[in-house]
């Protein structure tokens, strides 16, 4: 046993040898990666692939923030999860951390089961070198953009829907920010994975580009980073690049330094979160799973583990997290969701 573990330890020293051979990284770059701290916001499709690549590349500390739990429909593209995670409804941040530990136990992973909000942005996004976007919505991206620009912290925007992938590096004080390019959130119907579907190859493409840009930044090759909004349709093969070398004059965020998303003005506590579901995160109030479970047992199918409690009462499914946050599936009506929450969890 002793011999085997020693042999394994020396084999693991060899773990990054092929990456160190790549001269733009080298031994020095690898040491920088080991000291680097990165937060990935959203561990779904893009976030999963990006986290996996950065973990294998040896980024020393990865903080993974995600509000959701694994479902069967995720497995087609969310590469860090398996069928057991979906069966057990494991929160994505936890499942991702567990999977990463299986292939790289030498880095630190900090899973955070949370919805990024103006209130917790400071604690979730501070003390890192770089923020990576693995989210699926503009509201959260504007919040990240506000925080990053305010604190001069670089971040990488990345998104995929259908066969379309888009990404941009935001280097505050240097390049354009997200609000320079998209001053307002797209209104009306925007395509989402729920309506337009998604190809896992579009996800992998955008995640690979974003992860490579992250590596450049972390090893100090900032001048090699792309200064454009890059989009790529893997089905039609259409590609486009919009220059984003410098900030747009008069940009509300990086020009006037008005951070309305971070101030949280008008941000509802009850939000739609795709897939015919509503999220309730009105206030933090720790809940006792055992107590609620006993109370709900006569009313429907209820089960829980350390991370989530699921209560099924047709046609609704309530997923409750330990801090009192809930995702209610089966409706997009916030009033119905609120009343279900009040009835089964408490008001
Ligand atoms: Zn800007």
Short mmCIF file of C-alpha atoms and ligand atoms in Angstrom, two decimals:
data_model
loop_
_atom_site.label_atom_id
_atom_site.label_comp_id
_atom_site.label_asym_id
_atom_site.label_seq_id
_atom_site.Cartn_x
_atom_site.Cartn_y
_atom_site.Cartn_z
CA UNK A 1 0.00 0.00 0.00
CA UNK A 2 2.78 2.33 1.00
CA UNK A 3 4.61 1.68 -2.24
CA UNK A 4 1.44 2.25 -4.26
CA UNK A 5 0.59 5.54 -2.60
CA UNK A 6 4.16 6.81 -3.05
CA UNK A 7 4.06 5.80 -6.69
CA UNK A 8 0.73 7.55 -7.13
CA UNK A 9 2.08 10.70 -5.46
CA UNK A 10 4.99 10.88 -7.87
CA UNK A 11 2.67 10.18 -10.81
CA UNK A 12 0.52 13.07 -9.66
CA UNK A 13 3.59 15.33 -9.69
CA UNK A 14 3.52 14.58 -13.38
CA UNK A 15 -0.10 15.65 -13.68
CA UNK A 16 0.56 19.00 -15.37
CA UNK A 17 3.62 17.96 -17.37
CA UNK A 18 1.95 18.31 -20.78
CA UNK A 19 0.62 21.73 -19.92
CA UNK A 20 4.01 22.86 -18.57
CA UNK A 21 5.56 21.74 -21.87
CA UNK A 22 3.33 24.29 -23.58
CA UNK A 23 5.82 27.14 -23.41
CA UNK A 24 3.28 29.96 -23.00
CA UNK A 25 2.44 28.40 -19.63
CA UNK A 26 5.63 26.64 -18.50
CA UNK A 27 6.55 25.87 -14.89
CA UNK A 28 6.13 29.48 -13.86
CA UNK A 29 2.66 29.73 -15.36
CA UNK A 30 1.67 26.49 -13.68
CA UNK A 31 2.68 27.93 -10.30
CA UNK A 32 0.60 31.02 -11.01
CA UNK A 33 -2.38 28.78 -11.79
CA UNK A 34 -1.86 26.92 -8.50
CA UNK A 35 -2.07 30.22 -6.62
CA UNK A 36 -5.05 31.50 -8.62
CA UNK A 37 -8.56 31.94 -7.25
CA UNK A 38 -11.51 31.85 -9.65
CA UNK A 39 -15.25 32.00 -9.07
CA UNK A 40 -17.61 30.37 -11.56
CA UNK A 41 -21.14 31.75 -11.27
CA UNK A 42 -23.57 29.07 -12.43
CA UNK A 43 -22.57 25.43 -12.73
CA UNK A 44 -24.96 24.38 -15.46
CA UNK A 45 -23.83 23.75 -19.01
CA UNK A 46 -21.12 26.36 -19.61
CA UNK A 47 -20.16 26.55 -15.94
CA UNK A 48 -19.76 22.80 -15.73
CA UNK A 49 -17.40 22.59 -18.71
CA UNK A 50 -15.42 25.69 -17.70
CA UNK A 51 -15.01 24.41 -14.12
CA UNK A 52 -13.93 21.02 -15.35
CA UNK A 53 -11.29 22.49 -17.68
CA UNK A 54 -9.90 24.89 -15.08
CA UNK A 55 -9.86 22.20 -12.39
CA UNK A 56 -7.95 19.80 -14.64
CA UNK A 57 -5.58 22.62 -15.61
CA UNK A 58 -4.69 23.09 -11.93
CA UNK A 59 -6.34 26.39 -10.97
CA UNK A 60 -5.68 26.27 -7.22
CA UNK A 61 -8.99 27.49 -5.86
CA UNK A 62 -12.36 27.30 -7.58
CA UNK A 63 -15.47 28.73 -5.97
CA UNK A 64 -18.60 27.31 -7.59
CA UNK A 65 -21.85 29.21 -7.10
CA UNK A 66 -25.14 27.68 -8.22
CA UNK A 67 -28.75 27.96 -7.05
CA UNK A 68 -30.12 24.89 -8.76
CA UNK A 69 -30.15 21.10 -8.46
CA UNK A 70 -29.37 18.41 -11.03
CA UNK A 71 -32.22 17.10 -13.21
CA UNK A 72 -32.27 14.43 -15.93
CA UNK A 73 -32.60 17.05 -18.71
CA UNK A 74 -29.22 18.51 -17.65
CA UNK A 75 -27.20 15.40 -18.43
CA UNK A 76 -27.07 15.99 -22.21
CA UNK A 77 -24.63 18.89 -21.74
CA UNK A 78 -23.72 19.47 -18.09
CA UNK A 79 -20.60 17.37 -18.07
CA UNK A 80 -19.85 17.26 -14.34
CA UNK A 81 -23.07 15.43 -13.41
CA UNK A 82 -24.33 11.87 -13.59
CA UNK A 83 -27.60 9.95 -13.35
CA UNK A 84 -27.23 9.48 -9.63
CA UNK A 85 -26.96 13.25 -9.09
CA UNK A 86 -30.21 13.69 -11.04
CA UNK A 87 -31.94 10.87 -9.14
CA UNK A 88 -30.93 12.41 -5.82
CA UNK A 89 -31.57 16.05 -6.92
CA UNK A 90 -28.10 16.99 -5.66
CA UNK A 91 -27.41 20.76 -5.79
CA UNK A 92 -25.20 21.44 -8.80
CA UNK A 93 -22.46 23.17 -6.79
CA UNK A 94 -22.17 20.13 -4.49
CA UNK A 95 -22.29 17.58 -7.32
CA UNK A 96 -19.67 19.55 -9.28
CA UNK A 97 -17.33 19.75 -6.27
CA UNK A 98 -17.67 16.00 -5.67
CA UNK A 99 -16.94 15.16 -9.30
CA UNK A 100 -13.93 17.49 -9.46
CA UNK A 101 -12.52 15.88 -6.30
CA UNK A 102 -12.55 12.53 -8.15
CA UNK A 103 -10.17 13.76 -10.85
CA UNK A 104 -8.24 16.49 -9.05
CA UNK A 105 -8.09 16.21 -5.26
CA UNK A 106 -5.12 18.58 -5.16
CA UNK A 107 -7.06 21.80 -5.70
CA UNK A 108 -9.52 23.51 -3.38
CA UNK A 109 -13.15 23.70 -4.47
CA UNK A 110 -15.62 25.87 -2.55
CA UNK A 111 -19.20 24.93 -3.43
CA UNK A 112 -21.81 27.60 -2.67
CA UNK A 113 -25.45 26.61 -3.05
CA UNK A 114 -26.85 30.10 -3.51
CA UNK A 115 -28.54 32.48 -5.89
CA UNK A 116 -26.24 35.41 -6.60
CA UNK A 117 -28.04 38.56 -5.42
CA UNK A 118 -27.01 42.17 -4.72
CA UNK A 119 -27.04 41.28 -1.01
CA UNK A 120 -24.58 38.37 -1.22
CA UNK A 121 -22.46 39.54 -4.18
CA UNK A 122 -19.74 40.83 -1.88
CA UNK A 123 -19.28 37.56 -0.04
CA UNK A 124 -19.63 35.33 -3.12
CA UNK A 125 -17.49 37.33 -5.58
CA UNK A 126 -14.79 38.82 -3.38
CA UNK A 127 -11.29 37.51 -2.80
CA UNK A 128 -10.85 36.09 -6.33
CA UNK A 129 -8.69 37.00 -9.33
CA UNK A 130 -11.34 36.38 -11.98
CA UNK A 131 -15.08 35.79 -12.39
CA UNK A 132 -16.41 33.37 -14.99
CA UNK A 133 -19.97 33.49 -16.25
CA UNK A 134 -21.82 30.19 -16.24
CA UNK A 135 -25.24 31.78 -15.73
CA UNK A 136 -28.24 31.58 -18.01
CA UNK A 137 -29.73 35.05 -17.58
CA UNK A 138 -28.98 38.69 -18.20
CA UNK A 139 -30.12 39.84 -14.77
CA UNK A 140 -27.31 37.96 -13.07
CA UNK A 141 -24.81 38.97 -15.76
CA UNK A 142 -25.56 42.67 -15.22
CA UNK A 143 -25.06 42.11 -11.51
CA UNK A 144 -21.68 40.45 -12.17
CA UNK A 145 -20.78 43.29 -14.55
CA UNK A 146 -21.62 45.93 -11.93
CA UNK A 147 -19.58 44.16 -9.25
CA UNK A 148 -16.63 43.51 -11.56
CA UNK A 149 -16.46 47.05 -12.97
CA UNK A 150 -16.90 48.58 -9.52
CA UNK A 151 -14.03 46.51 -8.11
CA UNK A 152 -11.85 46.48 -11.26
CA UNK A 153 -12.10 42.70 -11.35
CA UNK A 154 -11.93 40.98 -14.75
CA UNK A 155 -14.75 38.67 -15.82
CA UNK A 156 -15.60 36.57 -18.84
CA UNK A 157 -19.08 36.59 -20.34
CA UNK A 158 -20.07 33.30 -21.96
CA UNK A 159 -23.41 32.04 -23.22
CA UNK A 160 -24.83 29.35 -25.47
CA UNK A 161 -28.33 28.71 -26.78
CA UNK A 162 -29.43 26.51 -29.66
CA UNK A 163 -26.32 26.21 -31.84
CA UNK A 164 -25.16 29.72 -30.99
CA UNK A 165 -22.27 30.57 -28.68
CA UNK A 166 -21.11 34.03 -27.61
CA UNK A 167 -18.34 35.25 -25.34
CA UNK A 168 -16.47 38.41 -24.35
CA UNK A 169 -13.62 39.25 -21.97
CA UNK A 170 -14.31 42.23 -19.74
CA UNK A 171 -11.17 43.88 -18.38
CA UNK A 172 -12.47 46.85 -16.37
CA UNK A 173 -10.56 50.06 -16.97
CA UNK A 174 -9.35 48.70 -20.27
CA UNK A 175 -11.92 47.06 -22.55
CA UNK A 176 -15.66 47.56 -23.06
CA UNK A 177 -17.94 46.18 -20.35
CA UNK A 178 -21.14 44.19 -20.85
CA UNK A 179 -23.26 47.36 -20.59
CA UNK A 180 -21.11 49.09 -23.24
CA UNK A 181 -22.20 46.42 -25.71
CA UNK A 182 -25.71 45.69 -24.35
CA UNK A 183 -26.87 48.88 -22.58
CA UNK A 184 -30.24 47.35 -21.78
CA UNK A 185 -31.40 43.88 -21.01
CA UNK A 186 -32.99 42.33 -24.10
CA UNK A 187 -36.73 42.85 -23.69
CA UNK A 188 -39.55 40.60 -24.73
CA UNK A 189 -39.01 37.09 -25.86
CA UNK A 190 -35.44 35.98 -25.65
CA UNK A 191 -34.50 32.52 -26.74
CA UNK A 192 -33.56 30.23 -23.87
CA UNK A 193 -32.48 26.61 -23.60
CA UNK A 194 -36.10 25.85 -22.68
CA UNK A 195 -37.49 27.31 -25.91
CA UNK A 196 -34.71 26.93 -28.47
CA UNK A 197 -32.95 23.88 -27.09
CA UNK A 198 -29.19 23.68 -26.98
CA UNK A 199 -26.39 21.70 -28.56
CA UNK A 200 -23.77 20.43 -26.16
CA UNK A 201 -21.12 21.24 -28.77
CA UNK A 202 -22.05 24.94 -28.67
CA UNK A 203 -21.61 24.78 -24.90
CA UNK A 204 -18.24 23.06 -25.16
CA UNK A 205 -17.03 25.54 -27.77
CA UNK A 206 -17.85 28.63 -25.74
CA UNK A 207 -16.60 27.07 -22.53
CA UNK A 208 -13.31 26.11 -24.18
CA UNK A 209 -12.79 29.63 -25.47
CA UNK A 210 -13.67 31.17 -22.09
CA UNK A 211 -11.44 28.73 -20.18
CA UNK A 212 -8.50 29.48 -22.49
CA UNK A 213 -8.96 33.23 -22.01
CA UNK A 214 -9.05 32.58 -18.25
CA UNK A 215 -5.76 30.66 -18.41
CA UNK A 216 -4.15 33.52 -20.37
CA UNK A 217 -5.23 36.00 -17.73
CA UNK A 218 -4.12 33.83 -14.82
CA UNK A 219 -0.63 33.15 -16.19
CA UNK A 220 -0.16 36.86 -16.94
CA UNK A 221 -0.64 36.76 -20.72
CA UNK A 222 -3.22 39.55 -20.55
CA UNK A 223 -2.06 41.05 -23.85
CA UNK A 224 -3.04 37.80 -25.61
CA UNK A 225 -6.66 38.08 -24.50
CA UNK A 226 -9.32 38.72 -27.16
CA UNK A 227 -10.75 42.23 -27.20
CA UNK A 228 -14.02 41.56 -29.00
CA UNK A 229 -17.49 40.10 -28.62
CA UNK A 230 -17.14 36.79 -30.42
CA UNK A 231 -20.14 34.83 -31.64
CA UNK A 232 -20.17 31.53 -33.40
CA UNK A 233 -23.02 29.41 -34.72
CA UNK A 234 -21.77 25.84 -34.84
CA UNK A 235 -24.67 24.74 -37.08
CA UNK A 236 -24.62 27.47 -39.76
CA UNK A 237 -20.89 28.08 -39.28
CA UNK A 238 -21.55 31.82 -39.14
CA UNK A 239 -19.03 33.68 -37.06
CA UNK A 240 -18.92 37.33 -36.08
CA UNK A 241 -16.65 39.55 -34.05
CA UNK A 242 -17.58 42.98 -32.74
CA UNK A 243 -14.64 45.05 -31.53
CA UNK A 244 -14.75 45.83 -27.81
CA UNK A 245 -11.25 47.26 -27.40
CA UNK A 246 -12.28 50.29 -25.38
CA UNK A 247 -15.28 51.40 -23.31
CA UNK A 248 -18.24 53.09 -25.03
CA UNK A 249 -18.39 56.80 -24.25
CA UNK A 250 -21.10 57.51 -21.71
CA UNK A 251 -21.55 53.90 -20.61
CA UNK A 252 -23.69 53.99 -17.49
CA UNK A 253 -21.62 51.36 -15.73
CA UNK A 254 -17.97 51.80 -16.64
CA UNK A 255 -18.26 55.46 -17.67
CA UNK A 256 -20.64 56.97 -15.13
CA UNK A 257 -19.99 54.25 -12.55
CA UNK A 258 -23.67 53.82 -11.71
CA UNK A 259 -24.24 50.34 -10.38
CA UNK A 260 -28.01 50.01 -10.33
CA UNK A 261 -28.03 46.20 -10.49
CA UNK A 262 -25.69 45.97 -7.53
CA UNK A 263 -27.86 48.44 -5.65
CA UNK A 264 -30.63 45.91 -6.23
CA UNK A 265 -33.26 48.50 -7.00
CA UNK A 266 -36.51 46.91 -7.97
CA UNK A 267 -35.17 43.40 -7.91
CA UNK A 268 -38.05 41.06 -7.09
CA UNK A 269 -37.70 38.38 -4.44
CA UNK A 270 -39.79 36.04 -6.51
CA UNK A 271 -38.40 35.33 -9.94
CA UNK A 272 -39.09 33.10 -12.88
CA UNK A 273 -36.28 30.70 -13.41
CA UNK A 274 -37.11 28.96 -16.66
CA UNK A 275 -38.54 25.48 -17.10
CA UNK A 276 -42.02 26.33 -15.89
CA UNK A 277 -40.80 27.25 -12.44
CA UNK A 278 -40.63 30.10 -9.96
CA UNK A 279 -37.95 30.81 -7.38
CA UNK A 280 -38.77 32.26 -3.97
CA UNK A 281 -35.93 33.85 -2.07
CA UNK A 282 -37.76 36.41 -0.05
CA UNK A 283 -35.58 36.22 3.02
CA UNK A 284 -33.09 33.87 4.55
CA UNK A 285 -34.77 31.69 7.10
CA UNK A 286 -33.15 28.37 7.93
CA UNK A 287 -35.58 25.46 7.77
CA UNK A 288 -35.57 22.12 9.55
CA UNK A 289 -35.91 19.40 6.90
CA UNK A 290 -36.87 16.66 9.39
CA UNK A 291 -39.67 18.75 10.85
CA UNK A 292 -41.07 19.86 7.50
CA UNK A 293 -40.73 16.37 6.12
CA UNK A 294 -42.82 14.92 8.96
CA UNK A 295 -45.41 17.63 8.50
CA UNK A 296 -45.72 17.15 4.72
CA UNK A 297 -45.69 13.34 4.67
CA UNK A 298 -49.49 12.96 4.84
CA UNK A 299 -49.94 15.50 2.02
CA UNK A 300 -47.74 14.10 -0.74
CA UNK A 301 -44.48 12.48 -1.68
CA UNK A 302 -41.66 14.04 0.32
CA UNK A 303 -37.98 13.17 0.57
CA UNK A 304 -34.83 14.96 1.60
CA UNK A 305 -31.05 14.65 1.89
CA UNK A 306 -28.59 17.06 3.51
CA UNK A 307 -28.95 19.63 0.73
CA UNK A 308 -32.51 19.66 -0.61
CA UNK A 309 -36.02 18.67 0.34
CA UNK A 310 -38.43 17.71 -2.45
CA UNK A 311 -42.17 17.74 -1.99
CA UNK A 312 -44.35 16.47 -4.80
CA UNK A 313 -48.02 17.32 -4.88
CA UNK A 314 -49.38 17.11 -8.40
CA UNK A 315 -49.09 19.20 -10.50
CA UNK A 316 -46.48 21.01 -8.38
CA UNK A 317 -43.05 20.11 -7.12
CA UNK A 318 -41.43 22.18 -4.39
CA UNK A 319 -37.65 21.99 -3.93
CA UNK A 320 -36.55 23.58 -0.70
CA UNK A 321 -33.00 24.52 0.29
CA UNK A 322 -31.70 24.72 3.89
CA UNK A 323 -31.69 28.55 3.86
CA UNK A 324 -35.43 28.66 3.08
CA UNK A 325 -35.05 29.39 -0.63
CA UNK A 326 -37.40 27.36 -2.84
CA UNK A 327 -37.92 26.50 -6.48
CA UNK A 328 -41.52 25.72 -7.30
CA UNK A 329 -42.07 23.76 -10.46
CA UNK A 330 -45.33 23.43 -12.34
CA UNK A 331 -46.25 27.09 -12.57
CA UNK A 332 -44.99 30.42 -13.87
CA UNK A 333 -47.57 32.31 -11.81
CA UNK A 334 -45.74 33.99 -8.94
CA UNK A 335 -48.96 34.38 -6.93
CA UNK A 336 -49.61 30.63 -7.06
CA UNK A 337 -45.98 29.95 -6.15
CA UNK A 338 -46.17 32.30 -3.20
CA UNK A 339 -49.35 30.69 -1.93
CA UNK A 340 -47.90 27.18 -2.28
CA UNK A 341 -44.84 28.30 -0.34
CA UNK A 342 -46.96 29.82 2.40
CA UNK A 343 -49.17 26.73 2.61
CA UNK A 344 -46.45 24.07 2.69
CA UNK A 345 -43.32 25.76 3.99
CA UNK A 346 -44.71 28.62 6.03
CA UNK A 347 -45.25 32.30 5.50
ZN1 LIG B 1 -19.20 49.94 -20.05
#
